[in-house]
Amino acid sequence: MRIPSVWAAAGLAVLVAVSGCGTEPSPEPAAGSASASPPSSRTPSRTPDSPKATEDGPAGPLARAEAAMGAEAGWTFAVTGEESLTQSGAPASTASYSAAVERTDSPRALHQKGTILRKGRRTAEELFAVDGTGYVREGGSGAPWRKGPLTDPEIAAKVEDPLTVLDSFADYAGRGERIEVSRTGGEIRLRVRISAGHLSDRTERPAVAKAAREFRPTLDKLRKAGVTAGEERIVLTGLEETLVLDARTHRMTSYRSSFGFAVPHEGRQLRYEQRLGADTRSPFAGRIEVPVAASS
């Protein structure tokens, strides 16, 4: 699941302000994060929240969730996202996104309609993803459509498919990422927490690799603006993902994700943070069809 690429020139504007500035003292970790000097080995997670947490690992709940969500023809979701990019001693640049998503499995198709908020201005965005092709328009009715393969990073970065979270957590479990499982108040919570690390850890840790993919569009813009820090110097200041299932039906009810990276540049530091959320609304039995104007 990815937040749409909402930055445009925001990251470049920050770099214009930071270029040529003097050296700052080494910054402290972002609020809520651990030390920016991660251990070389995998950071252990906290103790599970419930005494029942160890009775069942993540594989069982995830398999049941996949079956429960697959039992319906489709689903609707509400998704939200927020990004911020801050340089030492300057105000943050922020952007947010909210959308309603319809998704079907057979045929595999997705339709999302939402709003991007950046620099105080709201922009409508609509997207269809069908048969390996994405169709996007920004600006509401009458705006031109743009289409391209879903392998195009700019198109892929705009697609919000909350059900891919189940695949992500299954991948984490299969590759040894620590997943806490707790059962409280009629819910099953699966949580991944990493207190600190580096962007280079993406080669070993699937959760970091996923965050790296989310961060990539912004990092690419920073690279074009002159940021040269290698992956071993870009610090993961913290990561947490929480998947919530209904304990009775095993349906996915919500997902929350947050992570941040600190990027050194000319003696200062750029901080990127992202928060994502998805809430399951209801089953969806309709059809998703690409408008003629978009496919022509």
Tab-separated table of C-alpha atoms in Angstrom:
chain	number	residue	atom	x	y	z
A	1	MET	CA	0.000	0.000	0.000
A	2	ARG	CA	1.437	3.350	-0.983
A	3	ILE	CA	0.511	6.967	-0.479
A	4	PRO	CA	0.129	8.747	-3.830
A	5	SER	CA	3.154	10.745	-4.942
A	6	VAL	CA	2.027	14.116	-3.582
A	7	TRP	CA	5.325	15.929	-3.323
A	8	ALA	CA	5.668	17.646	-6.683
A	9	ALA	CA	8.392	20.248	-5.978
A	10	ALA	CA	8.015	20.306	-2.190
A	11	GLY	CA	11.228	18.403	-1.561
A	12	LEU	CA	13.136	20.626	-3.972
A	13	ALA	CA	11.908	23.782	-2.240
A	14	VAL	CA	13.270	22.511	1.037
A	15	LEU	CA	16.656	21.871	-0.535
A	16	VAL	CA	16.837	25.372	-1.961
A	17	ALA	CA	16.567	26.651	1.609
A	18	VAL	CA	19.164	24.250	2.970
A	19	SER	CA	21.836	24.705	0.273
A	20	GLY	CA	24.880	26.597	1.446
A	21	CYS	CA	23.900	26.608	5.126
A	22	GLY	CA	26.466	26.044	7.844
A	23	THR	CA	26.994	22.874	9.826
A	24	GLU	CA	24.458	22.008	12.491
A	25	PRO	CA	25.149	19.811	15.547
A	26	SER	CA	24.244	16.163	15.116
A	27	PRO	CA	20.428	16.083	15.485
A	28	GLU	CA	18.632	13.971	18.030
A	29	PRO	CA	16.255	11.210	16.909
A	30	ALA	CA	12.743	12.203	15.899
A	31	ALA	CA	10.136	12.300	18.628
A	32	GLY	CA	8.984	8.829	19.529
A	33	SER	CA	11.925	7.088	17.894
A	34	ALA	CA	14.925	5.339	19.335
A	35	SER	CA	18.576	6.221	18.872
A	36	ALA	CA	19.673	6.824	15.293
A	37	SER	CA	22.554	4.369	15.735
A	38	PRO	CA	20.922	0.971	15.178
A	39	PRO	CA	22.424	-2.315	16.286
A	40	SER	CA	23.933	-4.501	13.581
A	41	SER	CA	21.506	-7.337	14.264
A	42	ARG	CA	17.714	-7.441	14.176
A	43	THR	CA	16.109	-5.286	16.860
A	44	PRO	CA	13.839	-7.363	19.101
A	45	SER	CA	10.217	-6.256	19.427
A	46	ARG	CA	8.561	-5.369	22.697
A	47	THR	CA	6.755	-7.883	24.837
A	48	PRO	CA	3.326	-8.706	23.320
A	49	ASP	CA	0.436	-6.733	24.799
A	50	SER	CA	-1.641	-9.735	25.894
A	51	PRO	CA	-0.894	-12.961	27.789
A	52	LYS	CA	-2.677	-14.807	24.989
A	53	ALA	CA	-0.408	-13.343	22.338
A	54	THR	CA	1.856	-16.369	22.072
A	55	GLU	CA	-0.946	-18.937	21.751
A	56	ASP	CA	-1.097	-18.476	18.013
A	57	GLY	CA	1.562	-17.009	15.719
A	58	PRO	CA	0.794	-14.749	12.762
A	59	ALA	CA	0.390	-17.495	10.123
A	60	GLY	CA	-2.980	-18.746	11.390
A	61	PRO	CA	-4.732	-15.363	11.671
A	62	LEU	CA	-3.310	-14.213	8.342
A	63	ALA	CA	-4.517	-17.328	6.514
A	64	ARG	CA	-7.986	-16.938	8.026
A	65	ALA	CA	-8.037	-13.230	7.142
A	66	GLU	CA	-7.132	-13.989	3.535
A	67	ALA	CA	-9.947	-16.546	3.328
A	68	ALA	CA	-12.447	-14.179	4.975
A	69	MET	CA	-11.635	-11.252	2.691
A	70	GLY	CA	-11.561	-13.537	-0.365
A	71	ALA	CA	-15.063	-14.811	0.392
A	72	GLU	CA	-16.545	-11.544	-0.896
A	73	ALA	CA	-16.475	-10.347	-4.513
A	74	GLY	CA	-14.995	-7.024	-3.448
A	75	TRP	CA	-14.547	-4.480	-0.687
A	76	THR	CA	-14.674	-0.749	-0.059
A	77	PHE	CA	-12.097	1.042	2.066
A	78	ALA	CA	-11.351	4.520	3.375
A	79	VAL	CA	-7.655	5.358	3.063
A	80	THR	CA	-5.611	8.263	4.351
A	81	GLY	CA	-1.982	9.273	4.106
A	82	GLU	CA	0.285	12.068	5.236
A	83	GLU	CA	3.879	12.955	4.384
A	84	SER	CA	6.196	15.572	5.855
A	85	LEU	CA	9.681	16.667	4.880
A	86	THR	CA	11.660	18.865	7.270
A	87	GLN	CA	15.136	20.333	7.185
A	88	SER	CA	17.077	21.478	10.237
A	89	GLY	CA	15.908	24.940	11.290
A	90	ALA	CA	13.108	25.294	8.712
A	91	PRO	CA	9.339	24.700	8.680
A	92	ALA	CA	8.105	21.332	7.469
A	93	SER	CA	6.604	20.789	4.045
A	94	THR	CA	3.536	18.579	4.377
A	95	ALA	CA	1.039	16.879	2.099
A	96	SER	CA	-1.955	14.668	2.858
A	97	TYR	CA	-4.331	12.413	0.987
A	98	SER	CA	-7.725	10.837	1.603
A	99	ALA	CA	-9.784	8.614	-0.674
A	100	ALA	CA	-12.533	6.045	-1.002
A	101	VAL	CA	-11.392	2.801	-2.624
A	102	GLU	CA	-13.423	0.085	-4.355
A	103	ARG	CA	-11.654	-3.157	-5.100
A	104	THR	CA	-12.707	-6.426	-6.735
A	105	ASP	CA	-10.883	-9.739	-7.091
A	106	SER	CA	-12.546	-11.321	-10.106
A	107	PRO	CA	-11.847	-9.495	-12.281
A	108	ARG	CA	-8.979	-7.862	-10.405
A	109	ALA	CA	-9.737	-4.151	-10.523
A	110	LEU	CA	-9.505	-1.073	-8.342
A	111	HIS	CA	-11.087	2.383	-8.366
A	112	GLN	CA	-10.120	5.161	-5.993
A	113	LYS	CA	-11.344	8.716	-5.750
A	114	GLY	CA	-9.810	11.179	-3.363
A	115	THR	CA	-8.262	14.533	-2.585
A	116	ILE	CA	-4.664	15.700	-2.241
A	117	LEU	CA	-4.000	18.614	0.121
A	118	ARG	CA	-0.699	20.448	-0.249
A	119	LYS	CA	0.291	24.054	0.437
A	120	GLY	CA	-3.290	24.807	1.458
A	121	ARG	CA	-4.736	23.749	-1.892
A	122	ARG	CA	-6.969	20.742	-2.537
A	123	THR	CA	-6.711	18.770	-5.757
A	124	ALA	CA	-9.098	16.000	-6.765
A	125	GLU	CA	-7.547	12.748	-7.942
A	126	GLU	CA	-9.148	9.671	-9.485
A	127	LEU	CA	-7.519	6.394	-10.454
A	128	PHE	CA	-8.473	3.087	-12.059
A	129	ALA	CA	-6.194	0.042	-12.064
A	130	VAL	CA	-7.369	-2.728	-14.405
A	131	ASP	CA	-5.546	-5.474	-16.343
A	132	GLY	CA	-2.096	-4.209	-15.435
A	133	THR	CA	-2.767	-0.617	-16.517
A	134	GLY	CA	-3.317	2.474	-14.391
A	135	TYR	CA	-5.470	5.451	-15.427
A	136	VAL	CA	-5.009	8.670	-13.434
A	137	ARG	CA	-6.366	12.172	-13.569
A	138	GLU	CA	-5.734	15.100	-11.258
A	139	GLY	CA	-8.030	18.102	-11.191
A	140	GLY	CA	-11.518	16.629	-11.253
A	141	SER	CA	-14.030	16.335	-14.068
A	142	GLY	CA	-12.661	17.644	-17.358
A	143	ALA	CA	-9.014	17.130	-16.453
A	144	PRO	CA	-7.032	14.927	-18.870
A	145	TRP	CA	-6.407	11.264	-18.073
A	146	ARG	CA	-2.941	9.766	-18.054
A	147	LYS	CA	-2.397	6.047	-18.417
A	148	GLY	CA	0.529	3.705	-18.069
A	149	PRO	CA	1.558	0.254	-16.901
A	150	LEU	CA	1.310	-0.484	-13.196
A	151	THR	CA	5.032	-1.266	-13.363
A	152	ASP	CA	5.642	2.475	-13.864
A	153	PRO	CA	6.819	3.724	-10.420
A	154	GLU	CA	4.871	6.990	-10.749
A	155	ILE	CA	1.644	5.109	-11.477
A	156	ALA	CA	2.288	2.408	-8.883
A	157	ALA	CA	2.953	5.035	-6.196
A	158	LYS	CA	-0.617	6.273	-6.574
A	159	VAL	CA	-2.362	2.894	-6.218
A	160	GLU	CA	-3.908	2.229	-2.803
A	161	ASP	CA	-4.835	-1.444	-2.367
A	162	PRO	CA	-5.295	-2.160	1.354
A	163	LEU	CA	-5.577	-5.909	0.806
A	164	THR	CA	-1.904	-6.065	-0.190
A	165	VAL	CA	-1.196	-5.589	3.520
A	166	LEU	CA	-2.159	-9.240	4.097
A	167	ASP	CA	0.487	-10.290	1.560
A	168	SER	CA	3.047	-8.004	3.201
A	169	PHE	CA	2.502	-9.483	6.660
A	170	ALA	CA	2.621	-13.025	5.253
A	171	ASP	CA	5.938	-12.129	3.628
A	172	TYR	CA	7.228	-10.727	6.913
A	173	ALA	CA	6.302	-13.933	8.718
A	174	GLY	CA	7.866	-16.115	6.040
A	175	ARG	CA	11.137	-14.177	6.116
A	176	GLY	CA	11.544	-14.075	9.872
A	177	GLU	CA	10.390	-10.555	10.700
A	178	ARG	CA	9.142	-10.412	14.298
A	179	ILE	CA	5.343	-9.980	14.398
A	180	GLU	CA	3.587	-9.454	17.731
A	181	VAL	CA	0.134	-11.044	17.931
A	182	SER	CA	-2.315	-9.938	20.645
A	183	ARG	CA	-6.009	-10.582	21.282
A	184	THR	CA	-8.059	-8.008	23.164
A	185	GLY	CA	-11.623	-6.687	22.999
A	186	GLY	CA	-12.786	-8.862	20.109
A	187	GLU	CA	-9.780	-7.935	17.977
A	188	ILE	CA	-6.605	-9.632	16.813
A	189	ARG	CA	-3.701	-7.234	16.388
A	190	LEU	CA	-0.599	-8.048	14.404
A	191	ARG	CA	2.190	-5.540	14.869
A	192	VAL	CA	5.676	-5.023	13.464
A	193	ARG	CA	7.951	-2.555	15.261
A	194	ILE	CA	11.503	-1.554	14.378
A	195	SER	CA	13.043	1.089	16.605
A	196	ALA	CA	15.922	2.118	14.329
A	197	GLY	CA	17.980	1.040	11.346
A	198	HIS	CA	19.333	2.233	8.011
A	199	LEU	CA	17.904	2.380	4.507
A	200	SER	CA	20.514	-0.212	3.538
A	201	ASP	CA	18.776	-2.707	5.869
A	202	ARG	CA	16.138	-3.131	3.149
A	203	THR	CA	18.208	-5.950	1.670
A	204	GLU	CA	17.729	-8.022	4.834
A	205	ARG	CA	14.465	-6.863	6.386
A	206	PRO	CA	11.218	-6.966	4.386
A	207	ALA	CA	9.476	-4.294	6.505
A	208	VAL	CA	12.324	-1.858	5.833
A	209	ALA	CA	12.211	-2.791	2.142
A	210	LYS	CA	8.532	-1.857	2.031
A	211	ALA	CA	9.200	1.503	3.717
A	212	ALA	CA	12.058	2.074	1.267
A	213	ARG	CA	9.664	1.608	-1.662
A	214	GLU	CA	7.311	4.192	-0.137
A	215	PHE	CA	10.195	6.602	0.377
A	216	ARG	CA	11.693	6.107	-3.086
A	217	PRO	CA	9.705	8.799	-5.004
A	218	THR	CA	10.784	11.463	-2.508
A	219	LEU	CA	14.369	10.193	-2.373
A	220	ASP	CA	14.566	10.299	-6.178
A	221	LYS	CA	13.551	13.979	-6.105
A	222	LEU	CA	16.110	14.692	-3.404
A	223	ARG	CA	18.781	12.963	-5.479
A	224	LYS	CA	17.957	15.198	-8.441
A	225	ALA	CA	18.276	18.207	-6.144
A	226	GLY	CA	21.780	17.237	-5.069
A	227	VAL	CA	21.459	14.936	-2.048
A	228	THR	CA	24.207	12.315	-2.335
A	229	ALA	CA	24.075	10.448	1.015
A	230	GLY	CA	24.407	6.689	0.538
A	231	GLU	CA	21.870	4.210	1.869
A	232	GLU	CA	24.140	3.275	4.777
A	233	ARG	CA	23.968	6.934	5.964
A	234	ILE	CA	20.197	7.346	5.604
A	235	VAL	CA	18.756	6.444	9.002
A	236	LEU	CA	15.444	4.739	9.687
A	237	THR	CA	14.211	6.644	12.746
A	238	GLY	CA	11.423	4.176	13.509
A	239	LEU	CA	8.795	1.987	11.873
A	240	GLU	CA	5.511	0.518	13.067
A	241	GLU	CA	2.762	-1.351	11.208
A	242	THR	CA	-0.432	-2.589	12.848
A	243	LEU	CA	-2.998	-4.840	11.167
A	244	VAL	CA	-6.290	-5.337	13.036
A	245	LEU	CA	-8.650	-8.274	12.375
A	246	ASP	CA	-12.088	-9.026	13.754
A	247	ALA	CA	-11.539	-11.913	16.165
A	248	ARG	CA	-14.838	-13.594	15.208
A	249	THR	CA	-14.940	-13.185	11.410
A	250	HIS	CA	-11.189	-12.676	10.848
A	251	ARG	CA	-11.986	-9.876	8.418
A	252	MET	CA	-9.464	-7.076	8.165
A	253	THR	CA	-10.880	-4.039	9.967
A	254	SER	CA	-8.013	-1.545	9.849
A	255	TYR	CA	-4.346	-0.963	9.110
A	256	ARG	CA	-1.970	1.731	10.338
A	257	SER	CA	1.616	2.394	9.329
A	258	SER	CA	4.199	5.023	10.269
A	259	PHE	CA	7.892	5.361	9.567
A	260	GLY	CA	10.575	7.983	9.074
A	261	PHE	CA	13.996	8.469	7.519
A	262	ALA	CA	16.717	11.007	8.342
A	263	VAL	CA	18.893	12.058	5.401
A	264	PRO	CA	22.172	13.958	5.963
A	265	HIS	CA	22.895	16.798	3.551
A	266	GLU	CA	25.682	19.382	3.731
A	267	GLY	CA	26.061	19.181	7.515
A	268	ARG	CA	22.320	19.299	8.144
A	269	GLN	CA	19.578	16.730	8.117
A	270	LEU	CA	16.373	16.219	6.172
A	271	ARG	CA	13.645	14.272	7.946
A	272	TYR	CA	10.970	12.434	6.025
A	273	GLU	CA	7.936	10.929	7.778
A	274	GLN	CA	4.934	9.081	6.444
A	275	ARG	CA	1.715	7.856	8.033
A	276	LEU	CA	-0.800	5.620	6.284
A	277	GLY	CA	-4.189	4.297	7.293
A	278	ALA	CA	-6.944	2.106	5.872
A	279	ASP	CA	-10.340	1.156	7.305
A	280	THR	CA	-12.573	-1.530	5.847
A	281	ARG	CA	-16.038	-0.127	5.163
A	282	SER	CA	-18.165	-2.866	3.573
A	283	PRO	CA	-18.310	-5.626	0.958
A	284	PHE	CA	-18.573	-4.365	-2.626
A	285	ALA	CA	-20.648	-6.181	-5.241
A	286	GLY	CA	-20.472	-3.681	-8.100
A	287	ARG	CA	-18.430	-3.570	-11.295
A	288	ILE	CA	-15.393	-1.382	-11.875
A	289	GLU	CA	-15.207	-0.108	-15.428
A	290	VAL	CA	-12.690	2.306	-16.899
A	291	PRO	CA	-14.390	5.356	-18.464
A	292	VAL	CA	-14.177	5.632	-22.239
A	293	ALA	CA	-12.456	9.013	-21.901
A	294	ALA	CA	-9.682	7.415	-19.852
A	295	SER	CA	-9.012	4.442	-22.124
A	296	SER	CA	-9.106	6.310	-25.434
